[in-house]
Amino acid sequence: MSDNEKVPTELQYTREHEWLRRGPTITVGITHYAQDQLGDITYVELPEVGDEVTAGGTFGVVESVKTYSDLYAPVSGTVTEVNDAAVDDPSLLNSAPYGDGWLVKIEPTGGESELMQPEEYESFVSEVND
Amino acid sequence: MSESEVRQLPLHRYHEEAGARFAAFAGYEMPMRYSTIKAEHHTVRSGVGVFDVSHMGEVFVRGPEAVAAVNRLVTNNVGRLEDGQALYTAMCNDEGGIVDDLIIYRLASDELLLCVNAACRHTDVAWIRDRIEGDVRVEDESDEWVQLAVQGPKAMGVVGRLFAAACDLRPFTCAFYEFRGYRLLVARTGYTGEDGVEIYAPVGTADAIFEAVMEAGADDGIALIGLGARDTLRLEAKLLLYGSDMTTATTPLEAGLGWVVKFDVGDFIGRDALLAQRESVPRVLRCFKLEARGVLRSHYPIVVDGEVVGELTSGGIAPSLGDASIGLGYLPSHLADREEAEVEIRGRRLPLSVQRKPFYRRAAT
């Protein structure tokens, strides 16, 4: 996987290793780095459509064989879509973290976490790694 | 423990070359995984894998009274061993609490090898030295030995290519073999639920024996396996982990280890307390399987009839059971025959099935 595929340039990132893609709604997932650190992901717990999430608040959990990690919402808003395919097959988060392994879509209502641009996230991850 | 106290294994560079992810465990930088835990797990269940478990403690008790002296410290009967035989045992305190679980190898009538948990090594050595009596020497040689566990259905084929006679070792026996001028101890023991051996080698021959094992197993697809898969493998096989499933607050009778407590072969530390507890053991170890989506983890509360009655002491994924989540934990004895319970995960109660037997047993060979 190239660096561009590890940290796609069209996305923004949180310190908790979620990504978001802006569009009509905001799509959220976990980063390549996050899935790599977690290892085999075996379980994903997500909110339901219509649930409210708060920027910086938890909205779900991912569990791997070894550990579990809370998911943090990058923006406040209403959940409009949940990726049931990822709930059914959590390995999608490993194999396609920016594609089929997306988690939720959120209709923003204002309020965002501190977000990083791709190059910031890249250096953030390399510092974490040191 | 500060970072500067974390030590590297003698074979560290091989783990780095194999792409290991490391984590500190028991004072060592230990390889947790090389590929993925699930893939490594399946390698051991279907083929052969190698674990570098050089962090484990090797404590030798030597002297004419070694057998009798050690027998007073542990619950099992070391006196029944002949040279080249081994047993699993608990070492208890006066209250019957488990200080450590260990394997004892009788190498000679005046020499025993105690393989102890890495995290317990220093407390064990101090414990033994404080209490052992008789004409013996207690020598902690943990830093002088590496230990490689070669495990899986294809393990004995690999071992046979290195030491032809080792194929004749029965379970829980061991023998010394010559290897490039060194004496290695090969024991048919393990912690995975699979067949295989543990090789104890002097540090001086660590690189050579490691390379020889990898070469002997190349055609069988031998691979390094990390501590992550070691945990999923042992959990499926109901092999207990010291510090999680048993501590000084647990007795062997509670932990389902009554079979390693021999009351009829003389006194040992903890015997009186265990004899008293035998009349009414307060709780029992059970295997749990989550009958819903999610993952069991240690310390999650176990609920029966709406009441929290205990907690899980281990939990994780069982790759051999289609990635179901399983765990170990304790139930009060009056609930010992329950086949169903609940677990509380982040405020939600989810169904558990309960059983006494391990979830995984390898097919008879």
Short mmCIF file of C-alpha atoms in Angstrom, two decimals:
data_model
loop_
_atom_site.label_atom_id
_atom_site.label_comp_id
_atom_site.label_asym_id
_atom_site.label_seq_id
_atom_site.Cartn_x
_atom_site.Cartn_y
_atom_site.Cartn_z
CA MET A 1 0.00 0.00 0.00
CA SER A 2 1.44 3.39 -1.01
CA ASP A 3 1.58 6.32 1.42
CA ASN A 4 -1.25 7.95 -0.49
CA GLU A 5 -3.39 4.87 0.05
CA LYS A 6 -2.51 4.80 3.75
CA VAL A 7 -3.47 8.45 4.28
CA PRO A 8 -5.71 9.50 1.38
CA THR A 9 -5.32 13.18 0.62
CA GLU A 10 -9.04 13.91 0.19
CA LEU A 11 -9.89 13.02 3.82
CA GLN A 12 -9.51 14.65 7.24
CA TYR A 13 -8.45 12.87 10.40
CA THR A 14 -8.89 12.83 14.18
CA ARG A 15 -6.32 12.21 16.88
CA GLU A 16 -8.21 9.00 17.64
CA HIS A 17 -7.53 7.72 14.12
CA GLU A 18 -10.95 8.19 12.54
CA TRP A 19 -11.23 9.67 9.06
CA LEU A 20 -14.08 11.70 7.60
CA ARG A 21 -15.08 12.37 4.02
CA ARG A 22 -17.15 15.44 3.29
CA GLY A 23 -20.08 15.22 0.88
CA PRO A 24 -23.82 15.66 1.14
CA THR A 25 -23.35 13.88 4.46
CA ILE A 26 -20.15 13.13 6.37
CA THR A 27 -18.81 9.59 6.07
CA VAL A 28 -16.69 8.30 8.97
CA GLY A 29 -14.36 5.33 9.31
CA ILE A 30 -11.12 4.29 10.98
CA THR A 31 -7.75 4.80 9.36
CA HIS A 32 -5.35 2.32 7.88
CA TYR A 33 -3.06 3.00 10.83
CA ALA A 34 -5.87 2.24 13.30
CA GLN A 35 -6.80 -1.09 11.71
CA ASP A 36 -3.13 -2.02 11.44
CA GLN A 37 -2.57 -1.35 15.14
CA LEU A 38 -5.71 -3.23 16.17
CA GLY A 39 -5.01 -6.31 14.07
CA ASP A 40 -7.84 -8.69 13.12
CA ILE A 41 -11.03 -6.76 13.77
CA THR A 42 -13.77 -9.11 14.91
CA TYR A 43 -16.60 -6.92 16.16
CA VAL A 44 -18.03 -3.49 15.45
CA GLU A 45 -20.71 -1.80 17.51
CA LEU A 46 -22.38 1.19 15.83
CA PRO A 47 -25.25 3.56 16.64
CA GLU A 48 -28.63 3.28 14.95
CA VAL A 49 -29.95 5.48 12.17
CA GLY A 50 -31.47 8.56 13.79
CA ASP A 51 -29.13 8.55 16.80
CA GLU A 52 -27.45 11.83 17.68
CA VAL A 53 -23.67 11.91 18.03
CA THR A 54 -21.52 14.63 19.55
CA ALA A 55 -18.17 15.77 18.24
CA GLY A 56 -15.50 14.21 20.43
CA GLY A 57 -18.02 11.82 22.01
CA THR A 58 -17.99 8.07 21.55
CA PHE A 59 -20.35 6.56 18.99
CA GLY A 60 -19.32 2.92 18.98
CA VAL A 61 -16.65 0.33 19.59
CA VAL A 62 -14.31 -1.79 17.49
CA GLU A 63 -12.85 -4.93 18.93
CA SER A 64 -9.93 -6.90 17.60
CA VAL A 65 -8.65 -10.26 18.74
CA LYS A 66 -6.40 -8.58 21.25
CA THR A 67 -8.06 -5.36 22.35
CA TYR A 68 -10.93 -2.95 21.93
CA SER A 69 -11.12 0.68 21.08
CA ASP A 70 -13.84 3.33 21.36
CA LEU A 71 -14.93 5.22 18.27
CA TYR A 72 -15.07 9.01 18.52
CA ALA A 73 -17.35 11.15 16.41
CA PRO A 74 -15.45 13.83 14.46
CA VAL A 75 -18.58 15.97 14.10
CA SER A 76 -21.89 16.48 15.86
CA GLY A 77 -24.97 15.39 13.98
CA THR A 78 -27.57 12.77 13.22
CA VAL A 79 -26.69 9.31 11.96
CA THR A 80 -28.30 8.86 8.56
CA GLU A 81 -26.75 5.57 7.52
CA VAL A 82 -24.92 2.69 9.18
CA ASN A 83 -22.69 0.24 7.32
CA ASP A 84 -24.42 -3.05 8.13
CA ALA A 85 -21.99 -4.90 5.88
CA ALA A 86 -19.13 -3.89 8.20
CA VAL A 87 -21.13 -5.03 11.24
CA ASP A 88 -21.72 -8.38 9.55
CA ASP A 89 -18.13 -8.70 8.35
CA PRO A 90 -15.82 -6.59 10.53
CA SER A 91 -12.78 -7.76 8.57
CA LEU A 92 -13.83 -5.11 6.00
CA LEU A 93 -12.28 -2.57 8.38
CA ASN A 94 -8.96 -4.34 7.91
CA SER A 95 -9.17 -4.95 4.20
CA ALA A 96 -10.78 -1.68 3.06
CA PRO A 97 -10.69 0.92 5.84
CA TYR A 98 -11.41 3.80 3.43
CA GLY A 99 -13.81 1.88 1.23
CA ASP A 100 -16.22 -0.93 2.10
CA GLY A 101 -15.12 -0.69 5.73
CA TRP A 102 -16.68 2.74 6.33
CA LEU A 103 -18.78 2.97 9.50
CA VAL A 104 -21.49 5.65 9.55
CA LYS A 105 -22.79 8.66 7.65
CA ILE A 106 -23.68 11.72 9.66
CA GLU A 107 -25.85 14.73 8.83
CA PRO A 108 -23.89 17.48 10.56
CA THR A 109 -25.64 19.88 12.92
CA GLY A 110 -22.57 22.00 13.67
CA GLY A 111 -19.69 21.31 16.00
CA GLU A 112 -16.50 19.55 14.98
CA SER A 113 -13.54 17.95 16.74
CA GLU A 114 -10.09 19.29 16.08
CA LEU A 115 -9.37 17.76 12.69
CA MET A 116 -6.08 17.12 10.96
CA GLN A 117 -5.20 17.50 7.31
CA PRO A 118 -3.58 14.46 5.65
CA GLU A 119 -0.01 15.73 6.00
CA GLU A 120 -0.63 16.60 9.66
CA TYR A 121 -2.07 13.17 10.31
CA GLU A 122 0.85 11.53 8.57
CA SER A 123 3.35 13.27 10.83
CA PHE A 124 1.09 12.65 13.87
CA VAL A 125 1.17 8.91 13.14
CA SER A 126 4.93 8.85 12.60
CA GLU A 127 5.43 10.64 15.94
CA VAL A 128 3.14 8.14 17.70
CA ASN A 129 5.20 5.39 16.14
CA ASP A 130 8.54 6.69 17.43
CA MET B 1 8.47 -0.77 35.34
CA SER B 2 10.32 1.92 33.42
CA GLU B 3 11.12 1.49 29.76
CA SER B 4 14.82 1.20 30.42
CA GLU B 5 14.15 -2.00 32.32
CA VAL B 6 12.52 -3.68 29.34
CA ARG B 7 15.01 -6.17 27.95
CA GLN B 8 15.31 -7.72 24.54
CA LEU B 9 15.25 -11.46 23.95
CA PRO B 10 18.49 -13.06 22.73
CA LEU B 11 16.75 -13.78 19.40
CA HIS B 12 15.33 -10.26 19.11
CA ARG B 13 16.83 -9.51 15.71
CA TYR B 14 15.12 -12.55 14.16
CA HIS B 15 11.78 -11.24 15.38
CA GLU B 16 12.51 -7.84 13.92
CA GLU B 17 13.45 -9.42 10.61
CA ALA B 18 10.16 -11.34 10.66
CA GLY B 19 8.25 -8.08 11.09
CA ALA B 20 7.16 -8.56 14.70
CA ARG B 21 5.02 -6.07 16.60
CA PHE B 22 6.47 -5.89 20.08
CA ALA B 23 4.95 -5.16 23.47
CA ALA B 24 6.45 -5.16 26.93
CA PHE B 25 5.57 -8.25 28.93
CA ALA B 26 7.20 -9.42 32.16
CA GLY B 27 10.14 -7.08 31.61
CA TYR B 28 10.83 -8.21 28.05
CA GLU B 29 10.09 -6.73 24.69
CA MET B 30 8.02 -9.64 23.43
CA PRO B 31 6.81 -10.35 19.90
CA MET B 32 3.00 -10.10 19.98
CA ARG B 33 2.37 -10.95 16.33
CA TYR B 34 4.17 -11.15 13.02
CA SER B 35 1.25 -11.41 10.59
CA THR B 36 -2.17 -11.55 12.23
CA ILE B 37 -3.16 -13.34 15.42
CA LYS B 38 -5.82 -15.33 13.59
CA ALA B 39 -3.49 -16.47 10.83
CA GLU B 40 -0.83 -17.46 13.36
CA HIS B 41 -3.43 -19.31 15.42
CA HIS B 42 -4.50 -21.39 12.40
CA THR B 43 -0.86 -22.11 11.53
CA VAL B 44 -0.41 -23.79 14.91
CA ARG B 45 -3.73 -25.68 14.74
CA SER B 46 -3.12 -27.01 11.23
CA GLY B 47 0.65 -26.98 10.70
CA VAL B 48 3.54 -25.96 12.91
CA GLY B 49 4.63 -22.76 14.61
CA VAL B 50 7.56 -21.61 16.74
CA PHE B 51 7.20 -19.43 19.81
CA ASP B 52 10.20 -17.72 21.37
CA VAL B 53 9.33 -18.11 25.03
CA SER B 54 12.80 -17.31 26.32
CA HIS B 55 11.22 -14.94 28.83
CA MET B 56 10.12 -17.96 30.87
CA GLY B 57 12.12 -18.66 34.01
CA GLU B 58 14.45 -21.65 34.33
CA VAL B 59 15.20 -22.36 37.97
CA PHE B 60 17.36 -25.36 38.80
CA VAL B 61 17.29 -27.08 42.18
CA ARG B 62 20.34 -29.24 42.60
CA GLY B 63 21.63 -31.41 45.41
CA PRO B 64 21.07 -34.83 46.95
CA GLU B 65 17.83 -33.75 48.63
CA ALA B 66 16.39 -31.82 45.66
CA VAL B 67 13.33 -34.03 45.11
CA ALA B 68 12.21 -34.13 48.74
CA ALA B 69 12.93 -30.42 49.21
CA VAL B 70 10.91 -29.29 46.18
CA ASN B 71 8.11 -31.71 47.05
CA ARG B 72 7.43 -29.70 50.21
CA LEU B 73 6.93 -26.53 48.13
CA VAL B 74 4.48 -27.79 45.51
CA THR B 75 1.11 -29.51 45.46
CA ASN B 76 1.86 -32.34 43.01
CA ASN B 77 4.06 -35.34 43.80
CA VAL B 78 7.57 -34.76 42.48
CA GLY B 79 8.55 -38.02 44.19
CA ARG B 80 6.78 -40.07 41.53
CA LEU B 81 9.01 -38.72 38.73
CA GLU B 82 11.79 -40.74 37.22
CA ASP B 83 14.67 -39.15 35.34
CA GLY B 84 13.37 -37.57 32.14
CA GLN B 85 9.80 -37.18 33.41
CA ALA B 86 7.93 -33.97 34.04
CA LEU B 87 4.77 -32.81 35.77
CA TYR B 88 2.57 -29.75 35.99
CA THR B 89 1.96 -28.38 39.46
CA ALA B 90 0.93 -25.42 41.54
CA MET B 91 3.09 -23.79 44.18
CA CYS B 92 0.92 -22.43 46.99
CA ASN B 93 1.16 -20.18 50.01
CA ASP B 94 -0.01 -21.19 53.51
CA GLU B 95 -3.57 -20.17 52.63
CA GLY B 96 -3.57 -22.43 49.58
CA GLY B 97 -3.36 -19.44 47.22
CA ILE B 98 -1.40 -20.07 44.05
CA VAL B 99 2.03 -18.40 44.05
CA ASP B 100 2.74 -19.76 40.58
CA ASP B 101 2.01 -22.67 38.29
CA LEU B 102 4.99 -24.46 36.83
CA ILE B 103 6.36 -27.52 35.10
CA ILE B 104 8.98 -29.52 36.97
CA TYR B 105 11.37 -31.72 35.01
CA ARG B 106 13.41 -34.36 36.79
CA LEU B 107 16.74 -34.29 34.95
CA ALA B 108 18.53 -36.52 37.47
CA SER B 109 17.95 -37.78 41.00
CA ASP B 110 19.75 -34.67 42.23
CA GLU B 111 18.65 -32.15 39.62
CA LEU B 112 15.23 -30.63 38.93
CA LEU B 113 14.37 -27.93 36.41
CA LEU B 114 11.47 -25.68 37.37
CA CYS B 115 10.01 -23.79 34.44
CA VAL B 116 8.20 -20.81 35.98
CA ASN B 117 6.20 -17.89 34.64
CA ALA B 118 8.32 -14.96 33.53
CA ALA B 119 6.35 -12.44 35.57
CA CYS B 120 6.76 -14.60 38.69
CA ARG B 121 10.42 -15.48 38.26
CA HIS B 122 11.96 -13.17 40.87
CA THR B 123 9.23 -13.67 43.47
CA ASP B 124 9.38 -17.44 42.89
CA VAL B 125 13.14 -17.61 43.35
CA ALA B 126 12.92 -15.57 46.56
CA TRP B 127 9.95 -17.65 47.72
CA ILE B 128 11.76 -20.92 47.08
CA ARG B 129 15.03 -19.79 48.68
CA ASP B 130 13.19 -18.58 51.78
CA ARG B 131 11.36 -21.85 52.32
CA ILE B 132 13.39 -24.67 50.86
CA GLU B 133 15.10 -26.96 53.36
CA GLY B 134 17.86 -29.54 52.99
CA ASP B 135 21.04 -30.05 51.06
CA VAL B 136 20.13 -28.17 47.87
CA ARG B 137 21.17 -25.22 45.74
CA VAL B 138 18.59 -23.01 44.03
CA GLU B 139 20.06 -21.58 40.84
CA ASP B 140 18.18 -19.12 38.65
CA GLU B 141 19.58 -19.72 35.16
CA SER B 142 16.78 -17.92 33.32
CA ASP B 143 19.22 -15.59 31.58
CA GLU B 144 21.35 -18.47 30.37
CA TRP B 145 18.65 -20.32 28.44
CA VAL B 146 16.47 -19.63 25.46
CA GLN B 147 13.27 -21.56 25.04
CA LEU B 148 11.57 -22.35 21.75
CA ALA B 149 8.14 -23.95 21.72
CA VAL B 150 7.56 -25.89 18.49
CA GLN B 151 3.85 -26.66 18.39
CA GLY B 152 1.26 -28.02 15.99
CA PRO B 153 0.25 -31.27 14.30
CA LYS B 154 3.41 -31.13 12.17
CA ALA B 155 5.72 -30.25 15.07
CA MET B 156 7.02 -33.73 15.78
CA GLY B 157 7.97 -34.22 12.15
CA VAL B 158 10.07 -31.08 12.32
CA VAL B 159 11.63 -32.07 15.63
CA GLY B 160 12.41 -35.54 14.26
CA ARG B 161 14.50 -34.01 11.50
CA LEU B 162 16.64 -32.33 14.18
CA PHE B 163 16.71 -35.06 16.82
CA ALA B 164 15.45 -38.36 15.44
CA ALA B 165 15.10 -39.93 18.88
CA ALA B 166 12.94 -37.06 20.16
CA CYS B 167 9.98 -38.52 18.25
CA ASP B 168 9.86 -41.28 20.85
CA LEU B 169 9.39 -38.85 23.73
CA ARG B 170 6.04 -39.42 25.38
CA PRO B 171 3.99 -36.43 26.61
CA PHE B 172 5.51 -34.90 29.72
CA THR B 173 8.90 -36.50 29.24
CA CYS B 174 12.17 -34.91 28.20
CA ALA B 175 15.69 -35.80 27.10
CA PHE B 176 18.99 -34.14 26.34
CA TYR B 177 20.36 -34.09 22.81
CA GLU B 178 23.72 -33.00 21.46
CA PHE B 179 23.60 -30.02 19.14
CA ARG B 180 26.82 -28.51 17.81
CA GLY B 181 28.72 -29.19 20.99
CA TYR B 182 25.89 -28.06 23.28
CA ARG B 183 23.42 -30.09 25.30
CA LEU B 184 19.79 -29.13 24.60
CA LEU B 185 16.79 -30.27 26.58
CA VAL B 186 13.79 -31.26 24.49
CA ALA B 187 10.52 -31.75 26.35
CA ARG B 188 7.20 -32.93 24.97
CA THR B 189 5.22 -30.19 26.64
CA GLY B 190 3.46 -27.04 25.52
CA TYR B 191 0.79 -24.42 26.09
CA THR B 192 -1.31 -24.51 22.94
CA GLY B 193 -3.47 -27.64 23.09
CA GLU B 194 -1.44 -29.11 20.22
CA ASP B 195 1.27 -31.72 20.09
CA GLY B 196 4.83 -30.46 20.13
CA VAL B 197 7.92 -29.79 22.17
CA GLU B 198 9.64 -27.10 24.13
CA ILE B 199 13.37 -26.84 23.45
CA TYR B 200 15.59 -25.44 26.18
CA ALA B 201 18.88 -24.30 24.69
CA PRO B 202 21.89 -22.50 26.19
CA VAL B 203 22.04 -18.87 25.05
CA GLY B 204 25.33 -19.61 23.28
CA THR B 205 23.53 -21.74 20.73
CA ALA B 206 20.37 -19.64 20.44
CA ASP B 207 20.95 -18.44 16.87
CA ALA B 208 22.04 -21.86 15.62
CA ILE B 209 19.13 -23.81 17.10
CA PHE B 210 16.62 -21.21 15.95
CA GLU B 211 17.93 -21.31 12.40
CA ALA B 212 18.03 -25.11 12.48
CA VAL B 213 14.39 -25.31 13.61
CA MET B 214 13.26 -22.90 10.91
CA GLU B 215 15.18 -24.83 8.28
CA ALA B 216 13.86 -28.20 9.45
CA GLY B 217 10.31 -26.84 9.23
CA ALA B 218 10.63 -24.90 5.99
CA ASP B 219 8.85 -27.52 3.88
CA ASP B 220 6.04 -27.66 6.41
CA GLY B 221 5.56 -23.89 6.30
CA ILE B 222 6.85 -23.35 9.82
CA ALA B 223 6.30 -19.78 11.03
CA LEU B 224 7.05 -17.66 14.05
CA ILE B 225 4.03 -17.18 16.32
CA GLY B 226 3.55 -14.30 18.76
CA LEU B 227 2.15 -14.04 22.25
CA GLY B 228 -1.20 -12.92 20.83
CA ALA B 229 -1.90 -16.29 19.25
CA ARG B 230 -0.37 -18.05 22.24
CA ASP B 231 -3.19 -16.50 24.26
CA THR B 232 -6.00 -17.51 21.87
CA LEU B 233 -4.57 -21.03 21.59
CA ARG B 234 -4.28 -21.58 25.32
CA LEU B 235 -7.70 -20.07 25.97
CA GLU B 236 -9.43 -22.48 23.58
CA ALA B 237 -7.64 -25.38 25.28
CA LYS B 238 -8.59 -24.16 28.79
CA LEU B 239 -4.98 -23.73 29.81
CA LEU B 240 -4.91 -21.19 32.60
CA LEU B 241 -2.88 -18.01 32.61
CA TYR B 242 -1.19 -17.05 35.84
CA GLY B 243 -1.99 -13.50 36.89
CA SER B 244 -5.40 -13.66 35.16
CA ASP B 245 -7.15 -17.00 35.73
CA MET B 246 -5.25 -17.69 38.92
CA THR B 247 -3.48 -15.53 41.47
CA THR B 248 -2.57 -15.80 45.13
CA ALA B 249 -6.30 -15.23 45.75
CA THR B 250 -7.14 -18.47 43.89
CA THR B 251 -6.61 -22.02 45.10
CA PRO B 252 -5.88 -24.96 42.79
CA LEU B 253 -9.19 -26.54 43.90
CA GLU B 254 -11.12 -23.50 42.69
CA ALA B 255 -9.11 -23.32 39.47
CA GLY B 256 -9.98 -26.89 38.47
CA LEU B 257 -6.46 -28.04 39.30
CA GLY B 258 -7.44 -30.53 42.00
CA TRP B 259 -5.71 -33.17 39.90
CA VAL B 260 -2.31 -31.62 40.68
CA VAL B 261 -2.96 -31.59 44.45
CA LYS B 262 -1.75 -34.81 46.08
CA PHE B 263 -2.85 -34.86 49.70
CA ASP B 264 -1.53 -38.36 50.42
CA VAL B 265 2.21 -37.93 49.84
CA GLY B 266 3.33 -35.91 52.82
CA ASP B 267 3.19 -32.30 53.83
CA PHE B 268 3.52 -29.33 51.49
CA ILE B 269 2.95 -25.61 51.90
CA GLY B 270 -0.77 -24.90 51.73
CA ARG B 271 -1.85 -28.49 52.41
CA ASP B 272 -3.82 -27.74 55.59
CA ALA B 273 -5.70 -24.87 53.96
CA LEU B 274 -6.49 -26.93 50.88
CA LEU B 275 -7.61 -29.91 52.97
CA ALA B 276 -10.01 -27.62 54.82
CA GLN B 277 -11.27 -26.07 51.60
CA ARG B 278 -11.80 -29.46 49.99
CA GLU B 279 -14.88 -29.89 52.16
CA SER B 280 -16.56 -26.95 50.45
CA VAL B 281 -14.86 -25.22 47.54
CA PRO B 282 -16.53 -21.80 47.25
CA ARG B 283 -16.24 -21.30 43.49
CA VAL B 284 -15.30 -23.15 40.35
CA LEU B 285 -13.63 -22.27 37.07
CA ARG B 286 -15.80 -22.55 33.99
CA CYS B 287 -15.52 -21.96 30.25
CA PHE B 288 -17.90 -19.42 28.75
CA LYS B 289 -19.00 -18.75 25.20
CA LEU B 290 -20.73 -15.57 24.15
CA GLU B 291 -23.98 -16.42 22.35
CA ALA B 292 -24.27 -12.97 20.77
CA ARG B 293 -22.05 -10.62 18.86
CA GLY B 294 -19.23 -9.07 20.83
CA VAL B 295 -16.00 -10.03 22.53
CA LEU B 296 -15.53 -11.31 26.07
CA ARG B 297 -12.72 -9.69 28.07
CA SER B 298 -11.34 -10.29 31.53
CA HIS B 299 -13.14 -8.58 34.43
CA TYR B 300 -16.51 -8.47 32.68
CA PRO B 301 -19.20 -9.34 35.27
CA ILE B 302 -20.94 -12.73 35.05
CA VAL B 303 -24.65 -12.51 35.81
CA VAL B 304 -27.00 -15.32 36.89
CA ASP B 305 -30.69 -14.71 37.58
CA GLY B 306 -30.10 -10.97 37.42
CA GLU B 307 -27.30 -10.94 39.98
CA VAL B 308 -23.59 -10.44 39.43
CA VAL B 309 -22.05 -13.69 40.72
CA GLY B 310 -18.49 -13.49 39.47
CA GLU B 311 -16.30 -12.21 36.70
CA LEU B 312 -14.41 -13.37 33.67
CA THR B 313 -10.68 -13.83 34.21
CA SER B 314 -9.82 -14.24 30.51
CA GLY B 315 -11.59 -13.54 27.26
CA GLY B 316 -11.01 -13.26 23.58
CA ILE B 317 -11.66 -14.75 20.19
CA ALA B 318 -11.58 -18.45 19.36
CA PRO B 319 -10.39 -18.73 15.75
CA SER B 320 -10.90 -22.52 15.87
CA LEU B 321 -14.59 -21.96 16.72
CA GLY B 322 -15.34 -19.69 13.80
CA ASP B 323 -14.19 -16.62 15.71
CA ALA B 324 -16.76 -17.07 18.46
CA SER B 325 -15.84 -15.24 21.63
CA ILE B 326 -14.92 -17.37 24.64
CA GLY B 327 -13.63 -16.80 28.12
CA LEU B 328 -12.77 -18.29 31.47
CA GLY B 329 -14.16 -17.22 34.79
CA TYR B 330 -15.49 -18.32 38.13
CA LEU B 331 -18.99 -19.29 39.26
CA PRO B 332 -20.07 -19.85 42.87
CA SER B 333 -20.14 -23.60 43.51
CA HIS B 334 -23.92 -23.73 43.95
CA LEU B 335 -24.18 -22.58 40.32
CA ALA B 336 -21.54 -25.04 39.07
CA ASP B 337 -24.01 -27.00 36.93
CA ARG B 338 -25.46 -23.97 35.19
CA GLU B 339 -25.31 -24.23 31.42
CA GLU B 340 -26.38 -20.65 30.81
CA ALA B 341 -25.49 -17.27 32.25
CA GLU B 342 -25.15 -13.69 31.12
CA VAL B 343 -22.25 -11.31 30.77
CA GLU B 344 -22.38 -7.57 31.22
CA ILE B 345 -20.60 -5.69 28.43
CA ARG B 346 -20.70 -1.91 28.61
CA GLY B 347 -23.99 -1.93 30.47
CA ARG B 348 -25.70 -4.54 28.29
CA ARG B 349 -26.42 -8.11 29.34
CA LEU B 350 -25.74 -10.76 26.72
CA PRO B 351 -26.24 -14.55 26.85
CA LEU B 352 -23.43 -16.96 27.68
CA SER B 353 -23.26 -20.72 27.45
CA VAL B 354 -21.27 -22.37 30.20
CA GLN B 355 -19.28 -25.59 30.15
CA ARG B 356 -16.68 -27.38 32.19
CA LYS B 357 -14.70 -28.83 29.28
CA PRO B 358 -12.34 -26.92 27.03
CA PHE B 359 -13.79 -25.60 23.77
CA TYR B 360 -10.94 -27.14 21.83
CA ARG B 361 -9.38 -30.58 22.06
CA ARG B 362 -7.13 -31.87 19.33
CA ALA B 363 -8.16 -35.07 17.61
CA ALA B 364 -6.54 -38.19 19.04
CA THR B 365 -3.48 -39.26 17.05
#
